[in-house]
mmCIF file of C-alpha atoms in Angstrom:
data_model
loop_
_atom_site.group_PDB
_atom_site.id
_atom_site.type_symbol
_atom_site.label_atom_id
_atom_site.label_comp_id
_atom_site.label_asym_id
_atom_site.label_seq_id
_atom_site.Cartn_x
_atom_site.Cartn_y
_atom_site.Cartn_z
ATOM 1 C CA UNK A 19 63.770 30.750 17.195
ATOM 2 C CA UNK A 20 66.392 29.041 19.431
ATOM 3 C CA UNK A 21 68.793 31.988 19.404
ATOM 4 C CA UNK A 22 70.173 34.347 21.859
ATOM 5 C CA UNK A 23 69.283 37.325 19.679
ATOM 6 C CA UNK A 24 67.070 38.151 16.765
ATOM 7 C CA UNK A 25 66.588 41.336 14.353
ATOM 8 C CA UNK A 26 63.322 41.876 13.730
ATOM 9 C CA UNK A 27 61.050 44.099 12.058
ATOM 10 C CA UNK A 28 59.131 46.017 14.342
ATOM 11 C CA UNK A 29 55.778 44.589 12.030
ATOM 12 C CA UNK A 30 56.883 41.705 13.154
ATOM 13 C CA UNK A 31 55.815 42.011 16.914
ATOM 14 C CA UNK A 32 53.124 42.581 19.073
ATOM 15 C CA UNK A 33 53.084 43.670 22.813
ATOM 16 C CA UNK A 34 53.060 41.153 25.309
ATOM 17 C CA UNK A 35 49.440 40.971 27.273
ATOM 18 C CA UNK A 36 50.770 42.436 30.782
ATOM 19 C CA UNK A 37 50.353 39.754 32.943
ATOM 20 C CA UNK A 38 52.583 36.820 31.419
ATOM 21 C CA UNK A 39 55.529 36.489 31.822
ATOM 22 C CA UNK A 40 58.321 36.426 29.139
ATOM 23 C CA UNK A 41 58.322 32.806 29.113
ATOM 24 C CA UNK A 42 54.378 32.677 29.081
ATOM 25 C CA UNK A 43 54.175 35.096 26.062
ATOM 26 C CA UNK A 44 57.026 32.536 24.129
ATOM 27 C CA UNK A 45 54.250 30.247 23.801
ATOM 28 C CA UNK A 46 51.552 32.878 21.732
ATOM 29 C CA UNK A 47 53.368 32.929 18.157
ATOM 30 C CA UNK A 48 52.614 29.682 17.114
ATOM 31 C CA UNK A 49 49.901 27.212 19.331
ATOM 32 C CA UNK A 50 48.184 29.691 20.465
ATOM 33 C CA UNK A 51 47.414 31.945 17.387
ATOM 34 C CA UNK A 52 46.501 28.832 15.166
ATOM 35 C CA UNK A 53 43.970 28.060 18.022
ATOM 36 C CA UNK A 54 42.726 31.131 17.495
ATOM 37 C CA UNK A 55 42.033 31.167 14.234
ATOM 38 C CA UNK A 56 40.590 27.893 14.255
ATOM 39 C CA UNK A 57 38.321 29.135 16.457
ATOM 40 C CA UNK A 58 37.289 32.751 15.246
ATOM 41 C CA UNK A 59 39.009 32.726 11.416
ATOM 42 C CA UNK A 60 35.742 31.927 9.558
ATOM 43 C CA UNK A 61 34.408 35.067 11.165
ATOM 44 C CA UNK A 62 31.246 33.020 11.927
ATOM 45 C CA UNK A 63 30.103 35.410 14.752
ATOM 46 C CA UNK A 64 30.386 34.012 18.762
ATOM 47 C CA UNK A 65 30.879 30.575 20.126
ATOM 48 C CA UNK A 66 28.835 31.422 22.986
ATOM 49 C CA UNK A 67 26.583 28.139 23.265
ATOM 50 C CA UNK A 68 28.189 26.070 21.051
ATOM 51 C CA UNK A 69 30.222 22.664 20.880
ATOM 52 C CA UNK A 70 33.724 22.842 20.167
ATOM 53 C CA UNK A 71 35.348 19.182 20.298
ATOM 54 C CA UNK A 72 39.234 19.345 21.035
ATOM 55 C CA UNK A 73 41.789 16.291 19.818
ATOM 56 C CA UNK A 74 44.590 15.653 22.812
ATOM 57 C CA UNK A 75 46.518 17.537 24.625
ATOM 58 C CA UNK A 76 48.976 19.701 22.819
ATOM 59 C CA UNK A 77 49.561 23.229 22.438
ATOM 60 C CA UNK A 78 46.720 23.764 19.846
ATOM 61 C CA UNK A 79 44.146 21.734 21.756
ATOM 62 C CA UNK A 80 44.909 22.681 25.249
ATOM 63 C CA UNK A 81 44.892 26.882 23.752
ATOM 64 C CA UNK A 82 41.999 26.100 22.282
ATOM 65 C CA UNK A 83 40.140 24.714 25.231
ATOM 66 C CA UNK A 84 41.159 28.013 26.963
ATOM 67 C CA UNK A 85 39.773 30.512 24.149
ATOM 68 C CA UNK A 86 36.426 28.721 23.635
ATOM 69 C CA UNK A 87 35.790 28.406 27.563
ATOM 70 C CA UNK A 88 36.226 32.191 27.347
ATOM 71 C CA UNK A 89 34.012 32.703 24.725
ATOM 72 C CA UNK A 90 30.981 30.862 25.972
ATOM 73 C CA UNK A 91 31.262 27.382 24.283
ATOM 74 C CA UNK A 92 30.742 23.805 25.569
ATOM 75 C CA UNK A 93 33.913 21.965 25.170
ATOM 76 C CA UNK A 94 34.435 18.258 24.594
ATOM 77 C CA UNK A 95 37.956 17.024 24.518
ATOM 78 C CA UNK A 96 39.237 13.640 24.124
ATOM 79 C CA UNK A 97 42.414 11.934 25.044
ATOM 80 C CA UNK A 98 43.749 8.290 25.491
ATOM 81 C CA UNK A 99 44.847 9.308 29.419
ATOM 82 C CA UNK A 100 43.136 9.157 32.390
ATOM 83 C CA UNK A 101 45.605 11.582 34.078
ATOM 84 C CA UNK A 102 45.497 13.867 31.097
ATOM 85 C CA UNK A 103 41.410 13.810 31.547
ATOM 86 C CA UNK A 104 41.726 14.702 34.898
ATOM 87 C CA UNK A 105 44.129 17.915 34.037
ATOM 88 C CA UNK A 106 41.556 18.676 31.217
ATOM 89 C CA UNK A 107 38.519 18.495 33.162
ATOM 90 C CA UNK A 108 40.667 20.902 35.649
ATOM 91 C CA UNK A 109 41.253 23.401 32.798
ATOM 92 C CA UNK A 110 37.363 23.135 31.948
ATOM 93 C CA UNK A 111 36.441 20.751 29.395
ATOM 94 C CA UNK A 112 32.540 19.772 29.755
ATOM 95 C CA UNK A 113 33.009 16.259 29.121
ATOM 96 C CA UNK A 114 35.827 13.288 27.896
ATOM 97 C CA UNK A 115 35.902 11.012 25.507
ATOM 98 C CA UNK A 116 39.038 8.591 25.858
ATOM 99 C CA UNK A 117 39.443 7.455 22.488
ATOM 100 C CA UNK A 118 40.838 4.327 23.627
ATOM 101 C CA UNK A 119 38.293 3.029 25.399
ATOM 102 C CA UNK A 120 35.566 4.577 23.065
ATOM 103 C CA UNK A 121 37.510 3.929 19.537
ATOM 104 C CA UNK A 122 34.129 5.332 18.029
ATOM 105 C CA UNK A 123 34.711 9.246 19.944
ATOM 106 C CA UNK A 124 32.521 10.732 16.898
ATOM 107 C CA UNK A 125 29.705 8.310 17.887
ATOM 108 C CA UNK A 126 30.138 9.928 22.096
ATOM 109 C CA UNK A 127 30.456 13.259 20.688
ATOM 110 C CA UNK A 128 26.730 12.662 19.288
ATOM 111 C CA UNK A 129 25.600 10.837 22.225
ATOM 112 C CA UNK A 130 26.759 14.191 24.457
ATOM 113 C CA UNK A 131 25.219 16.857 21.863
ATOM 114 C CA UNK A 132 21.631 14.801 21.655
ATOM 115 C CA UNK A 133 22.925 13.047 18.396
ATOM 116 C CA UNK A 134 23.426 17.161 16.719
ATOM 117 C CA UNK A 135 27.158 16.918 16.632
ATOM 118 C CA UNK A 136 29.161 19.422 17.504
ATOM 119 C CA UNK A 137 29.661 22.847 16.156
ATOM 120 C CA UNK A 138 33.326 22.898 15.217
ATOM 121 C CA UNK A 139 36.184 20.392 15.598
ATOM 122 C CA UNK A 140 39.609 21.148 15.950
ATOM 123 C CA UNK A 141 41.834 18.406 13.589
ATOM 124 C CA UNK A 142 45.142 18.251 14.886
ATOM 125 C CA UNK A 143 45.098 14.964 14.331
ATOM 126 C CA UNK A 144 44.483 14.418 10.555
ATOM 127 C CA UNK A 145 41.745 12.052 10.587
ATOM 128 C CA UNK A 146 39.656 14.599 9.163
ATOM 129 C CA UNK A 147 36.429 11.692 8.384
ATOM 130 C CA UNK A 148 36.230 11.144 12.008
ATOM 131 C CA UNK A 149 36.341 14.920 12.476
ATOM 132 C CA UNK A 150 33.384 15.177 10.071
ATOM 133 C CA UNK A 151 31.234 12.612 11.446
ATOM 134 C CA UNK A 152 31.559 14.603 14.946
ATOM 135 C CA UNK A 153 30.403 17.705 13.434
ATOM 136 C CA UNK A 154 26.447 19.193 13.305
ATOM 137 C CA UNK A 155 25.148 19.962 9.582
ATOM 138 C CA UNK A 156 26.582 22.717 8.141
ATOM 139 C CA UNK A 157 29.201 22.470 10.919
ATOM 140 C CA UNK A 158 33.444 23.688 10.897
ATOM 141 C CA UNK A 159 35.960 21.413 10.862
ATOM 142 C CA UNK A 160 39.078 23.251 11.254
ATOM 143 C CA UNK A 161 41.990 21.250 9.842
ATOM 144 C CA UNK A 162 45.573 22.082 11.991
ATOM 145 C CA UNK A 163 48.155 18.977 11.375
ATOM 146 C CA UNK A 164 48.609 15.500 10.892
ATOM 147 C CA UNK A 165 50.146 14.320 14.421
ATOM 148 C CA UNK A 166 48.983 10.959 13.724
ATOM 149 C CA UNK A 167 51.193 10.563 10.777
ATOM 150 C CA UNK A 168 50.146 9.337 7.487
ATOM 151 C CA UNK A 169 46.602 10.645 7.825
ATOM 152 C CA UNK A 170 43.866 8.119 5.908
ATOM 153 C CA UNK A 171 42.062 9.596 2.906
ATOM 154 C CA UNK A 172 39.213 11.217 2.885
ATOM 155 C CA UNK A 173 36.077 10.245 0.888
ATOM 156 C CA UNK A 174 34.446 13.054 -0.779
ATOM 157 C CA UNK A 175 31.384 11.948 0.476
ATOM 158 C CA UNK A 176 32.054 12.719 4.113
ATOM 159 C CA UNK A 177 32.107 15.978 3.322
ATOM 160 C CA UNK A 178 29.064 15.746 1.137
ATOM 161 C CA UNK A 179 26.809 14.112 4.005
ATOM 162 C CA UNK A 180 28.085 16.495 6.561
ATOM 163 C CA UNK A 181 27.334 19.520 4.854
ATOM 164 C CA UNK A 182 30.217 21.101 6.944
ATOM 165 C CA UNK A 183 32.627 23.981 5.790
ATOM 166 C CA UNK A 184 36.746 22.425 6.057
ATOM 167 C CA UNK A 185 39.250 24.894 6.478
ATOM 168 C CA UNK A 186 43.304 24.347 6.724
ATOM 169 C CA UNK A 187 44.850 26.745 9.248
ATOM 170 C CA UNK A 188 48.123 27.627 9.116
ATOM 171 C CA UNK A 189 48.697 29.951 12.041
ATOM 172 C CA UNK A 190 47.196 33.068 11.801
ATOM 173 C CA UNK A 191 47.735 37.006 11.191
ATOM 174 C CA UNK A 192 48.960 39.737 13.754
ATOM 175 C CA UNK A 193 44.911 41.240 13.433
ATOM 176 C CA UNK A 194 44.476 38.090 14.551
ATOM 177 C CA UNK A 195 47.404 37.718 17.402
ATOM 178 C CA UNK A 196 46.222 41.176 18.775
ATOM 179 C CA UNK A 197 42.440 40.044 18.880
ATOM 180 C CA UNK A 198 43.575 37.222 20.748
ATOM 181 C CA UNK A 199 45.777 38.891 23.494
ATOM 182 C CA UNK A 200 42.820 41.074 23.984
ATOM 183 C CA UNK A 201 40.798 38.292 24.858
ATOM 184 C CA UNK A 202 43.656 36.533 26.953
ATOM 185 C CA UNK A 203 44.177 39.996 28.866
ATOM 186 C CA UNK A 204 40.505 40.377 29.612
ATOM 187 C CA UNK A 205 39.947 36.649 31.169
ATOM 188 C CA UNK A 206 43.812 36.484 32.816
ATOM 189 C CA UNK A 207 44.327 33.436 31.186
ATOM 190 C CA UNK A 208 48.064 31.579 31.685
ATOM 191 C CA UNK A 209 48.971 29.682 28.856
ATOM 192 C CA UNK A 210 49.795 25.450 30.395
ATOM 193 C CA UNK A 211 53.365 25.682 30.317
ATOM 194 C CA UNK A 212 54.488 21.754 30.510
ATOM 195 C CA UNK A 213 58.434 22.344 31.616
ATOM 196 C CA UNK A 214 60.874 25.169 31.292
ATOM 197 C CA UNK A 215 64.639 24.520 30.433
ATOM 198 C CA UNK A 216 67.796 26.293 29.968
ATOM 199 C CA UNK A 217 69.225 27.025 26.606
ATOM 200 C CA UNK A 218 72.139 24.968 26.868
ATOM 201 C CA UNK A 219 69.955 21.846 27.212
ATOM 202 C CA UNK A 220 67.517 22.515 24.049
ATOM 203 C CA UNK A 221 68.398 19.033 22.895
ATOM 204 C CA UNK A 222 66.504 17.652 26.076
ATOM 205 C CA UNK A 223 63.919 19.888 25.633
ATOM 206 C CA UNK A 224 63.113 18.645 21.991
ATOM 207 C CA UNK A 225 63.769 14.992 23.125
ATOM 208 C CA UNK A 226 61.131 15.383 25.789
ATOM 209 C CA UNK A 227 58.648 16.275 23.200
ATOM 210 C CA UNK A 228 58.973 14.106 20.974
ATOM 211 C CA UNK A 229 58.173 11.538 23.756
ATOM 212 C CA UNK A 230 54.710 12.503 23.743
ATOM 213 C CA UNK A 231 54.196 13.235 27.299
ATOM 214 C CA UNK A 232 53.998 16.531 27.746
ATOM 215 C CA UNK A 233 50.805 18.342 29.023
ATOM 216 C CA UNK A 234 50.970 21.892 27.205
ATOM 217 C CA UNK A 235 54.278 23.979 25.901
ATOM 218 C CA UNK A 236 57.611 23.212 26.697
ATOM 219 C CA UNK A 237 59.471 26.425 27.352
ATOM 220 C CA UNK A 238 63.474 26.948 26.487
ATOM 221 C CA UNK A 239 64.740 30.104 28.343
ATOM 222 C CA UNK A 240 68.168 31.924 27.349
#
């Protein structure tokens, strides 16, 4: 909220899992809930065994590698850095795709899943045909943002051919945020905190994220 102090209702919060730290917890509200419900929303039953392909390296993505490691899935992310891969494959990811290199990801993400396609995608991107065309029959595309900007329409008949269920997230509920923090509690998991700075330099903080380069959440501490 960028301010020093806040009135809240006490609806309004939920405790903070025991082992973060207040700066850690900071990052839940927002990345880290949509992930969530991305992942678990549809109440589809457990990703244990599953695909889930992940678009990038942001706060969504990066969360949502985290949850469905926990939860038994197969992740496949994809990214246009080699550096970024390296951190990724350190967090867990099964396998890369660099989208630069391989233009045609959906095309790898069949190679890698014996030409099934993957469970569920996570769209942060926008792109949701490409999303669709990476996803098994009767598969989830969850759709999050548009960080690609204008996103490109959609034909009707993607959907059609995939057979797969699209669903726009928009963060989640508090059900949802406590469900979450159970799971984060249980596996000790540390949200990927990018850079931390102090309040009086928020403008930096903002400036360095909208350079692109950050790996994870960028923390701004009063």
């Amino acid at each position: 909220m960028l301010t020093e102090l806040a009135l809240l209702d006490e609806s309004a919060l939920v405790p903070i899992p025991d082992h973060l730290s207040y700066a850690e917890a900071a990052t839940l509200p927002c990345a880290a809930v949509t992930a969530w419900n991305a992942l678990t929303g549809d109440d589809s039953g457990p990703l244990s065994g599953q695909t889930v392909v992940t678009q990038g390296t942001g706060g969504v993505s990066l969360f949502t590698l985290q949850f469905a490691k926990a939860l038994g899935a197969r992740v496949i992310a994809t990214t246009s850095s080699p550096a970024k891969a390296e951190r990724l494959s350190e967090l867990g990811a099964d396998e890369i795709v660099d989208y630069r290199t391989t233009p045609d990801w959906p095309a790898r993400v069949r190679e890698l899943t014996s030409g099934q396609g993957a469970e569920r995608a996570i769209d942060v991107a926008g792109d949701l045909g490409q999303s669709l065309r990476a996803v098994a029959i009767a598969g989830h595309v969850a759709s999050v943002g548009f960080v690609s900007g204008n996103p490109p329409l959609l034909d009707p008949r993607a959907i059609f051919n995939s057979g797969a269920a699209v669903r726009g997230i928009a963060v989640g509920s508090r059900a949802q945020f406590l469900a979450m923090n159970q799971l984060i509690e249980a596996h000790r998991l540390r949200p990927v905190i990018d850079r931390v700075f102090p309040f009086d330099q928020a403008p930096d903080a903002y400036r360095h994220y909208a350079s692109g380069k950050a790996f994870g959440k960028i923390i701004i501490t009063v």
